[in-house]
Amino acid sequence: MERGPLQHPPRKVAFCTPATCPCFSPRRFIKTKERCANPNPEKKKSNTFFLFDTAAMRDFRSGGKCSSVVEARLLRYWEAWNVKRGSDLMWVDMLLIDVNSTIMQATIYANRLPRFRSKLAAGKMFSISGFDVARCAQNYRLTDSPLLLRFSDLTDFDELAEPVSPLPQEGFRFRNHSELAGLANRNTQLPEIIGEITAVKSTVNDTLGEKDRIMATIKLDNDTKVILSLFDSQAVSFHKKPEDMNGDPMVIVATSINPKMVGGTHIYFDKETTAGEVYFYNLVARDTGVPSAAPLLKGYAKVETLTVAELNNFITSATSQEIDFICTGKVVRLDVDKGWCYVTCAKCSQKLQRTVSALECTQCNNTNAVGVLRYRVELAIADDTAEGVFVCFDGVMTKLHNLRASEAGQMLLKKE
């Protein structure tokens, strides 16, 4: 079917009926100037305006080319670079939301990007047709949908001034602390969080060549706290943004984060989003007394860069206290005989009891509890100055070697 440019329908138009055209649908319609699919030769000769149904993204099925037309708002987009091959641009990822508040990922590969790049703008509404529907990767999912839209050479991507039905202004997948704990270290979902900024630590503006890092403590709705870590350009952006704002931010919305047991693609403060604005005024009404982020950034204790010898000296001579530091060294030994490992409840962190067919939590009285692996490992790390023993708990080791403890255990069993 040849497809012409998409146009908006006037309020009064003639449309096909089931008796004359198989394109007919009694739901929402848009108007396109194209050749009808009706097998009647006389109908096919004329370029007549027909009415076609706009599709709901939640009804899509994986299977290649899609003949539907989608009206959606572009929530946000970002570039994906191949850092292992000279930082080549691979594609642009987008998040779209339709009239049903269904959020779906869309991808434009680099070779097709010049045709669409000038149209990309967060918040704008588009009519999309001539795309492919494919399955998402199982890891690092950005939406709840298992599918994504893939732009092809036949894709039309036209901005809309007024959609057939109103489109949501924004969309997020907020997760609470227990849900984040269930996703931790699995690398399956990249959800969103919203909360109150209570503390910020930063290495931004330190010695050139060192990695920039931000560690922000976020208090969620149920008064539990998580640490949001940002690196490099995102850390610099986070550090500068509060200083550039007219007011001091209290609320943060972080999108597409990767939950870890220790511890976005986009960061929004205070009233930059509707969700953040609601949360902001709730905090103002409660008057928690927590200082805002900008003064925290100006007044934090700098994260020190220390050698192993300096750390050893601090432990033996200084008074007991917590410090934040960066130490670069090499792992020279793993003391496996001094560690332990067991499975705990994701909700209350108590050790689970194994039954014949499941794991049971006696604390929560849950006979089908979700298990989280807890473990302790001792590492001997050395640099040019000395050697020291570092004790790692739970997800810290996962962060270092990108390997779950269960996977490491299976490797040890195979060797034995």
PDB file of C-alpha atoms in Angstrom, residues 32-283:
ATOM      1  CA  THR A  32      -4.896   9.720   5.528  1.00  0.00           C
ATOM      2  CA  LYS A  33      -4.627  10.412   1.845  1.00  0.00           C
ATOM      3  CA  GLU A  34      -3.780   7.004   0.455  1.00  0.00           C
ATOM      4  CA  ARG A  35      -5.039   4.264  -1.758  1.00  0.00           C
ATOM      5  CA  CYS A  36      -7.691   2.133  -0.087  1.00  0.00           C
ATOM      6  CA  ALA A  37      -7.100  -1.599   0.437  1.00  0.00           C
ATOM      7  CA  ASN A  38     -10.564  -2.357  -0.990  1.00  0.00           C
ATOM      8  CA  PRO A  39     -10.227  -4.954  -3.764  1.00  0.00           C
ATOM      9  CA  ASN A  40     -12.772  -3.039  -5.891  1.00  0.00           C
ATOM     10  CA  PRO A  41     -10.718  -1.807  -8.914  1.00  0.00           C
ATOM     11  CA  GLU A  42     -12.790   1.351  -9.248  1.00  0.00           C
ATOM     12  CA  LYS A  43     -12.111   2.280  -5.644  1.00  0.00           C
ATOM     13  CA  LYS A  44      -8.370   1.708  -6.041  1.00  0.00           C
ATOM     14  CA  LYS A  45      -8.054   4.160  -8.951  1.00  0.00           C
ATOM     15  CA  SER A  46      -8.934   7.272  -6.978  1.00  0.00           C
ATOM     16  CA  ASN A  47      -6.828   8.992  -4.343  1.00  0.00           C
ATOM     17  CA  THR A  48      -9.678   9.422  -1.849  1.00  0.00           C
ATOM     18  CA  PHE A  49      -9.521  10.400   1.802  1.00  0.00           C
ATOM     19  CA  PHE A  50     -10.332   7.435   4.038  1.00  0.00           C
ATOM     20  CA  LEU A  51     -10.534   7.082   7.795  1.00  0.00           C
ATOM     21  CA  PHE A  52      -8.186   4.680   9.573  1.00  0.00           C
ATOM     22  CA  ASP A  53      -8.039   3.626  13.211  1.00  0.00           C
ATOM     23  CA  THR A  54      -5.189   4.829  15.439  1.00  0.00           C
ATOM     24  CA  ALA A  55      -3.578   1.889  17.200  1.00  0.00           C
ATOM     25  CA  ALA A  56      -2.976   1.351  20.922  1.00  0.00           C
ATOM     26  CA  MET A  57       0.617   0.335  21.646  1.00  0.00           C
ATOM     27  CA  ARG A  58      -0.493  -2.157  24.309  1.00  0.00           C
ATOM     28  CA  ASP A  59      -2.212  -4.216  21.557  1.00  0.00           C
ATOM     29  CA  PHE A  60       0.951  -4.687  19.472  1.00  0.00           C
ATOM     30  CA  ARG A  61       2.393  -8.113  18.801  1.00  0.00           C
ATOM     31  CA  SER A  62       5.939  -8.932  17.794  1.00  0.00           C
ATOM     32  CA  GLY A  63       6.199  -9.854  14.147  1.00  0.00           C
ATOM     33  CA  GLY A  64       8.077  -7.361  11.991  1.00  0.00           C
ATOM     34  CA  LYS A  65       6.369  -4.672   9.931  1.00  0.00           C
ATOM     35  CA  CYS A  66       3.298  -2.976  11.416  1.00  0.00           C
ATOM     36  CA  SER A  67       0.636  -1.262   9.293  1.00  0.00           C
ATOM     37  CA  SER A  68      -0.892   0.657  12.222  1.00  0.00           C
ATOM     38  CA  VAL A  69      -0.617   4.373  12.950  1.00  0.00           C
ATOM     39  CA  VAL A  70       0.415   5.446  16.460  1.00  0.00           C
ATOM     40  CA  GLU A  71      -0.137   8.820  18.095  1.00  0.00           C
ATOM     41  CA  ALA A  72       2.285   9.268  20.984  1.00  0.00           C
ATOM     42  CA  ARG A  73       4.226  11.831  22.983  1.00  0.00           C
ATOM     43  CA  LEU A  74       8.024  11.668  23.043  1.00  0.00           C
ATOM     44  CA  LEU A  75       8.915  11.618  26.755  1.00  0.00           C
ATOM     45  CA  ARG A  76      12.705  11.603  26.483  1.00  0.00           C
ATOM     46  CA  TYR A  77      15.491  10.292  24.265  1.00  0.00           C
ATOM     47  CA  TRP A  78      19.242   9.679  24.429  1.00  0.00           C
ATOM     48  CA  GLU A  79      22.105   8.445  22.286  1.00  0.00           C
ATOM     49  CA  ALA A  80      23.715   5.010  22.639  1.00  0.00           C
ATOM     50  CA  TRP A  81      27.466   4.946  21.995  1.00  0.00           C
ATOM     51  CA  ASN A  82      29.782   1.985  21.523  1.00  0.00           C
ATOM     52  CA  VAL A  83      32.593   2.835  23.942  1.00  0.00           C
ATOM     53  CA  LYS A  84      34.515  -0.329  22.976  1.00  0.00           C
ATOM     54  CA  ARG A  85      34.829   0.690  19.328  1.00  0.00           C
ATOM     55  CA  GLY A  86      35.976   4.274  19.312  1.00  0.00           C
ATOM     56  CA  SER A  87      32.765   5.673  20.816  1.00  0.00           C
ATOM     57  CA  ASP A  88      30.769   5.201  17.609  1.00  0.00           C
ATOM     58  CA  LEU A  89      27.107   6.241  17.704  1.00  0.00           C
ATOM     59  CA  MET A  90      24.985   3.090  17.433  1.00  0.00           C
ATOM     60  CA  TRP A  91      21.395   4.348  17.782  1.00  0.00           C
ATOM     61  CA  VAL A  92      19.032   6.696  19.578  1.00  0.00           C
ATOM     62  CA  ASP A  93      16.606   5.278  22.145  1.00  0.00           C
ATOM     63  CA  MET A  94      13.281   6.996  22.874  1.00  0.00           C
ATOM     64  CA  LEU A  95      10.425   6.521  25.298  1.00  0.00           C
ATOM     65  CA  LEU A  96       6.928   7.100  23.882  1.00  0.00           C
ATOM     66  CA  ILE A  97       3.592   7.290  25.717  1.00  0.00           C
ATOM     67  CA  ASP A  98       0.188   6.899  24.062  1.00  0.00           C
ATOM     68  CA  VAL A  99      -3.396   7.787  25.003  1.00  0.00           C
ATOM     69  CA  ASN A 100      -3.659   4.723  27.285  1.00  0.00           C
ATOM     70  CA  SER A 101      -0.521   5.762  29.237  1.00  0.00           C
ATOM     71  CA  THR A 102       1.313   2.797  27.717  1.00  0.00           C
ATOM     72  CA  ILE A 103       5.042   3.541  27.632  1.00  0.00           C
ATOM     73  CA  MET A 104       7.082   1.854  24.912  1.00  0.00           C
ATOM     74  CA  GLN A 105      10.684   2.072  23.792  1.00  0.00           C
ATOM     75  CA  ALA A 106      11.515   3.106  20.218  1.00  0.00           C
ATOM     76  CA  THR A 107      14.872   2.876  18.457  1.00  0.00           C
ATOM     77  CA  ILE A 108      16.380   4.725  15.499  1.00  0.00           C
ATOM     78  CA  TYR A 109      19.613   3.233  14.169  1.00  0.00           C
ATOM     79  CA  ALA A 110      22.476   5.595  13.327  1.00  0.00           C
ATOM     80  CA  ASN A 111      22.186   5.138   9.550  1.00  0.00           C
ATOM     81  CA  ARG A 112      18.578   6.419   9.624  1.00  0.00           C
ATOM     82  CA  LEU A 113      19.091   9.112  12.253  1.00  0.00           C
ATOM     83  CA  PRO A 114      19.817  12.089   9.908  1.00  0.00           C
ATOM     84  CA  ARG A 115      16.272  11.835   8.546  1.00  0.00           C
ATOM     85  CA  PHE A 116      14.650  12.114  11.991  1.00  0.00           C
ATOM     86  CA  ARG A 117      17.126  13.972  14.220  1.00  0.00           C
ATOM     87  CA  SER A 118      15.771  17.479  13.595  1.00  0.00           C
ATOM     88  CA  LYS A 119      12.292  16.392  14.720  1.00  0.00           C
ATOM     89  CA  LEU A 120      13.389  14.911  18.062  1.00  0.00           C
ATOM     90  CA  ALA A 121      12.232  17.042  20.980  1.00  0.00           C
ATOM     91  CA  ALA A 122      11.083  15.832  24.391  1.00  0.00           C
ATOM     92  CA  GLY A 123       7.427  16.647  25.059  1.00  0.00           C
ATOM     93  CA  LYS A 124       6.309  16.905  21.430  1.00  0.00           C
ATOM     94  CA  MET A 125       3.524  14.725  20.000  1.00  0.00           C
ATOM     95  CA  PHE A 126       3.957  12.632  16.874  1.00  0.00           C
ATOM     96  CA  SER A 127       2.079  10.380  14.487  1.00  0.00           C
ATOM     97  CA  ILE A 128       4.184   7.322  13.652  1.00  0.00           C
ATOM     98  CA  SER A 129       3.598   4.752  10.918  1.00  0.00           C
ATOM     99  CA  GLY A 130       5.561   2.303   8.784  1.00  0.00           C
ATOM    100  CA  PHE A 131       7.628   0.955  11.705  1.00  0.00           C
ATOM    101  CA  ASP A 132       8.646  -2.540  12.803  1.00  0.00           C
ATOM    102  CA  VAL A 133       7.648  -4.204  16.089  1.00  0.00           C
ATOM    103  CA  ALA A 134      10.319  -6.335  17.773  1.00  0.00           C
ATOM    104  CA  ARG A 135      11.054  -7.838  21.171  1.00  0.00           C
ATOM    105  CA  CYS A 136      13.141  -5.938  23.728  1.00  0.00           C
ATOM    106  CA  ALA A 137      16.291  -7.406  25.195  1.00  0.00           C
ATOM    107  CA  GLN A 138      15.621  -9.247  28.452  1.00  0.00           C
ATOM    108  CA  ASN A 139      18.199  -7.166  30.328  1.00  0.00           C
ATOM    109  CA  TYR A 140      18.037  -3.449  31.198  1.00  0.00           C
ATOM    110  CA  ARG A 141      14.368  -3.066  30.241  1.00  0.00           C
ATOM    111  CA  LEU A 142      13.200   0.573  30.112  1.00  0.00           C
ATOM    112  CA  THR A 143       9.458  -0.164  30.105  1.00  0.00           C
ATOM    113  CA  ASP A 144       7.002  -2.818  31.260  1.00  0.00           C
ATOM    114  CA  SER A 145       6.268  -3.718  27.646  1.00  0.00           C
ATOM    115  CA  PRO A 146       8.281  -6.640  26.200  1.00  0.00           C
ATOM    116  CA  LEU A 147       8.186  -4.959  22.771  1.00  0.00           C
ATOM    117  CA  LEU A 148       9.787  -1.953  21.084  1.00  0.00           C
ATOM    118  CA  LEU A 149       9.212   0.082  17.924  1.00  0.00           C
ATOM    119  CA  ARG A 150      12.026   0.096  15.388  1.00  0.00           C
ATOM    120  CA  PHE A 151      12.156   2.843  12.771  1.00  0.00           C
ATOM    121  CA  SER A 152      12.711   1.665   9.191  1.00  0.00           C
ATOM    122  CA  ASP A 153      13.174   3.297   5.778  1.00  0.00           C
ATOM    123  CA  LEU A 154       9.355   3.347   5.416  1.00  0.00           C
ATOM    124  CA  THR A 155       8.682   5.064   8.752  1.00  0.00           C
ATOM    125  CA  ASP A 156       6.747   8.353   8.794  1.00  0.00           C
ATOM    126  CA  PHE A 157       7.373  10.496  11.878  1.00  0.00           C
ATOM    127  CA  ASP A 158       5.160  13.589  11.761  1.00  0.00           C
ATOM    128  CA  GLU A 159       4.630  16.136  14.517  1.00  0.00           C
ATOM    129  CA  LEU A 160       1.047  16.617  15.713  1.00  0.00           C
ATOM    130  CA  ALA A 161      -0.478  19.907  16.774  1.00  0.00           C
ATOM    131  CA  GLU A 162      -3.622  18.235  18.093  1.00  0.00           C
ATOM    132  CA  PRO A 163      -3.964  14.457  18.513  1.00  0.00           C
ATOM    133  CA  VAL A 164      -7.252  12.594  18.120  1.00  0.00           C
ATOM    134  CA  SER A 165      -7.308  12.038  21.902  1.00  0.00           C
ATOM    135  CA  PRO A 166      -5.335  13.936  24.588  1.00  0.00           C
ATOM    136  CA  LEU A 167      -1.960  12.396  25.375  1.00  0.00           C
ATOM    137  CA  PRO A 168      -0.436  12.227  28.903  1.00  0.00           C
ATOM    138  CA  GLN A 169       2.198  14.861  29.617  1.00  0.00           C
ATOM    139  CA  GLU A 170       4.602  12.439  31.335  1.00  0.00           C
ATOM    140  CA  GLY A 171       4.994   8.844  32.480  1.00  0.00           C
ATOM    141  CA  PHE A 172       7.194   7.112  35.080  1.00  0.00           C
ATOM    142  CA  ARG A 173       7.589   3.660  36.624  1.00  0.00           C
ATOM    143  CA  PHE A 174       8.298   4.571  40.237  1.00  0.00           C
ATOM    144  CA  ARG A 175       9.448   1.744  42.530  1.00  0.00           C
ATOM    145  CA  ASN A 176       9.547   1.634  46.333  1.00  0.00           C
ATOM    146  CA  HIS A 177      12.407   0.287  48.438  1.00  0.00           C
ATOM    147  CA  SER A 178      11.214  -3.332  48.585  1.00  0.00           C
ATOM    148  CA  GLU A 179      10.632  -3.407  44.825  1.00  0.00           C
ATOM    149  CA  LEU A 180      14.117  -1.982  44.226  1.00  0.00           C
ATOM    150  CA  ALA A 181      15.574  -4.662  46.522  1.00  0.00           C
ATOM    151  CA  GLY A 182      13.817  -7.327  44.444  1.00  0.00           C
ATOM    152  CA  LEU A 183      15.382  -5.910  41.255  1.00  0.00           C
ATOM    153  CA  ALA A 184      18.849  -5.356  42.746  1.00  0.00           C
ATOM    154  CA  ASN A 185      21.805  -6.925  40.904  1.00  0.00           C
ATOM    155  CA  ARG A 186      19.520  -8.626  38.368  1.00  0.00           C
ATOM    156  CA  ASN A 187      20.128  -6.117  35.534  1.00  0.00           C
ATOM    157  CA  THR A 188      16.620  -6.783  34.218  1.00  0.00           C
ATOM    158  CA  GLN A 189      14.732  -3.517  34.797  1.00  0.00           C
ATOM    159  CA  LEU A 190      15.734   0.159  34.777  1.00  0.00           C
ATOM    160  CA  PRO A 191      12.926   1.804  36.804  1.00  0.00           C
ATOM    161  CA  GLU A 192      12.418   5.309  38.214  1.00  0.00           C
ATOM    162  CA  ILE A 193      12.516   6.679  41.760  1.00  0.00           C
ATOM    163  CA  ILE A 194      11.157   9.832  43.356  1.00  0.00           C
ATOM    164  CA  GLY A 195      12.138  11.114  46.769  1.00  0.00           C
ATOM    165  CA  GLU A 196      13.634  13.755  48.997  1.00  0.00           C
ATOM    166  CA  ILE A 197      17.332  14.680  48.794  1.00  0.00           C
ATOM    167  CA  THR A 198      18.803  14.397  52.301  1.00  0.00           C
ATOM    168  CA  ALA A 199      22.572  14.327  51.652  1.00  0.00           C
ATOM    169  CA  VAL A 200      25.028  14.702  48.786  1.00  0.00           C
ATOM    170  CA  LYS A 201      28.674  13.663  48.492  1.00  0.00           C
ATOM    171  CA  SER A 202      30.754  14.499  45.454  1.00  0.00           C
ATOM    172  CA  THR A 203      34.188  14.240  43.867  1.00  0.00           C
ATOM    173  CA  VAL A 204      33.360  16.790  41.139  1.00  0.00           C
ATOM    174  CA  ASN A 205      35.968  19.551  40.658  1.00  0.00           C
ATOM    175  CA  ASP A 206      38.754  17.378  42.064  1.00  0.00           C
ATOM    176  CA  THR A 207      42.031  16.738  40.257  1.00  0.00           C
ATOM    177  CA  LEU A 208      41.717  16.530  36.480  1.00  0.00           C
ATOM    178  CA  GLY A 209      41.814  12.987  35.187  1.00  0.00           C
ATOM    179  CA  GLU A 210      40.027  11.561  38.198  1.00  0.00           C
ATOM    180  CA  LYS A 211      36.533  10.145  37.777  1.00  0.00           C
ATOM    181  CA  ASP A 212      33.701  12.477  38.740  1.00  0.00           C
ATOM    182  CA  ARG A 213      31.136  10.916  41.039  1.00  0.00           C
ATOM    183  CA  ILE A 214      28.023  12.035  42.935  1.00  0.00           C
ATOM    184  CA  MET A 215      26.481  10.027  45.796  1.00  0.00           C
ATOM    185  CA  ALA A 216      23.065  11.421  46.728  1.00  0.00           C
ATOM    186  CA  THR A 217      21.052  10.010  49.620  1.00  0.00           C
ATOM    187  CA  ILE A 218      17.362   9.844  48.645  1.00  0.00           C
ATOM    188  CA  LYS A 219      14.580   9.289  51.175  1.00  0.00           C
ATOM    189  CA  LEU A 220      11.649   7.471  49.606  1.00  0.00           C
ATOM    190  CA  ASP A 221       7.973   7.606  50.575  1.00  0.00           C
ATOM    191  CA  ASN A 222       8.204   5.029  53.362  1.00  0.00           C
ATOM    192  CA  ASP A 223      11.191   6.834  54.978  1.00  0.00           C
ATOM    193  CA  THR A 224      13.661   4.244  53.664  1.00  0.00           C
ATOM    194  CA  LYS A 225      16.815   5.594  52.059  1.00  0.00           C
ATOM    195  CA  VAL A 226      18.754   4.690  48.931  1.00  0.00           C
ATOM    196  CA  ILE A 227      22.040   5.985  47.532  1.00  0.00           C
ATOM    197  CA  LEU A 228      21.937   7.323  43.963  1.00  0.00           C
ATOM    198  CA  SER A 229      25.386   7.172  42.325  1.00  0.00           C
ATOM    199  CA  LEU A 230      26.133   9.208  39.200  1.00  0.00           C
ATOM    200  CA  PHE A 231      29.382   9.219  37.257  1.00  0.00           C
ATOM    201  CA  ASP A 232      31.295  11.404  34.803  1.00  0.00           C
ATOM    202  CA  SER A 233      29.093  13.775  32.749  1.00  0.00           C
ATOM    203  CA  GLN A 234      25.950  12.930  34.722  1.00  0.00           C
ATOM    204  CA  ALA A 235      27.750  13.702  37.978  1.00  0.00           C
ATOM    205  CA  VAL A 236      28.950  17.049  36.626  1.00  0.00           C
ATOM    206  CA  SER A 237      25.436  17.900  35.397  1.00  0.00           C
ATOM    207  CA  PHE A 238      23.921  17.002  38.780  1.00  0.00           C
ATOM    208  CA  HIS A 239      26.542  19.091  40.572  1.00  0.00           C
ATOM    209  CA  LYS A 240      25.994  22.204  38.453  1.00  0.00           C
ATOM    210  CA  LYS A 241      22.226  22.134  38.067  1.00  0.00           C
ATOM    211  CA  PRO A 242      21.250  23.012  41.675  1.00  0.00           C
ATOM    212  CA  GLU A 243      23.671  25.943  41.599  1.00  0.00           C
ATOM    213  CA  ASP A 244      22.054  27.252  38.399  1.00  0.00           C
ATOM    214  CA  MET A 245      18.493  27.034  39.715  1.00  0.00           C
ATOM    215  CA  ASN A 246      16.751  30.034  41.216  1.00  0.00           C
ATOM    216  CA  GLY A 247      15.715  28.017  44.277  1.00  0.00           C
ATOM    217  CA  ASP A 248      17.279  25.157  46.202  1.00  0.00           C
ATOM    218  CA  PRO A 249      15.941  21.720  45.105  1.00  0.00           C
ATOM    219  CA  MET A 250      14.397  19.320  47.607  1.00  0.00           C
ATOM    220  CA  VAL A 251      12.844  16.639  45.368  1.00  0.00           C
ATOM    221  CA  ILE A 252      14.533  14.439  42.781  1.00  0.00           C
ATOM    222  CA  VAL A 253      13.093  12.238  40.015  1.00  0.00           C
ATOM    223  CA  ALA A 254      15.702   9.828  38.620  1.00  0.00           C
ATOM    224  CA  THR A 255      14.829   7.765  35.551  1.00  0.00           C
ATOM    225  CA  SER A 256      16.223   4.521  34.132  1.00  0.00           C
ATOM    226  CA  ILE A 257      18.360   3.677  37.162  1.00  0.00           C
ATOM    227  CA  ASN A 258      20.079   0.310  37.649  1.00  0.00           C
ATOM    228  CA  PRO A 259      19.269  -0.955  41.181  1.00  0.00           C
ATOM    229  CA  LYS A 260      22.208  -2.383  43.135  1.00  0.00           C
ATOM    230  CA  MET A 261      22.499  -3.735  46.649  1.00  0.00           C
ATOM    231  CA  VAL A 262      25.011  -0.939  47.177  1.00  0.00           C
ATOM    232  CA  GLY A 263      23.670   2.189  46.377  1.00  0.00           C
ATOM    233  CA  GLY A 264      19.623   7.655  35.645  1.00  0.00           C
ATOM    234  CA  THR A 265      19.601   8.406  32.654  1.00  0.00           C
ATOM    235  CA  HIS A 266      17.691  11.644  33.304  1.00  0.00           C
ATOM    236  CA  ILE A 267      17.535  13.702  36.501  1.00  0.00           C
ATOM    237  CA  TYR A 268      14.714  16.143  37.289  1.00  0.00           C
ATOM    238  CA  PHE A 269      14.531  18.431  40.332  1.00  0.00           C
ATOM    239  CA  ASP A 270      11.527  19.794  42.231  1.00  0.00           C
ATOM    240  CA  LYS A 271       8.799  21.091  39.882  1.00  0.00           C
ATOM    241  CA  GLU A 272      10.407  20.112  36.566  1.00  0.00           C
ATOM    242  CA  THR A 273       7.909  17.230  36.417  1.00  0.00           C
ATOM    243  CA  THR A 274       4.291  16.996  37.549  1.00  0.00           C
ATOM    244  CA  ALA A 275       5.162  14.026  39.777  1.00  0.00           C
ATOM    245  CA  GLY A 276       8.019  15.970  41.340  1.00  0.00           C
ATOM    246  CA  GLU A 277       5.819  19.031  41.844  1.00  0.00           C
ATOM    247  CA  VAL A 278       3.207  17.004  43.767  1.00  0.00           C
ATOM    248  CA  TYR A 279       5.931  15.450  45.912  1.00  0.00           C
ATOM    249  CA  PHE A 280       7.515  18.879  46.465  1.00  0.00           C
ATOM    250  CA  TYR A 281       4.329  20.460  47.838  1.00  0.00           C
ATOM    251  CA  ASN A 282       3.731  17.429  50.047  1.00  0.00           C
ATOM    252  CA  LEU A 283       7.155  17.998  51.584  1.00  0.00           C
TER     253      LEU A 283
END
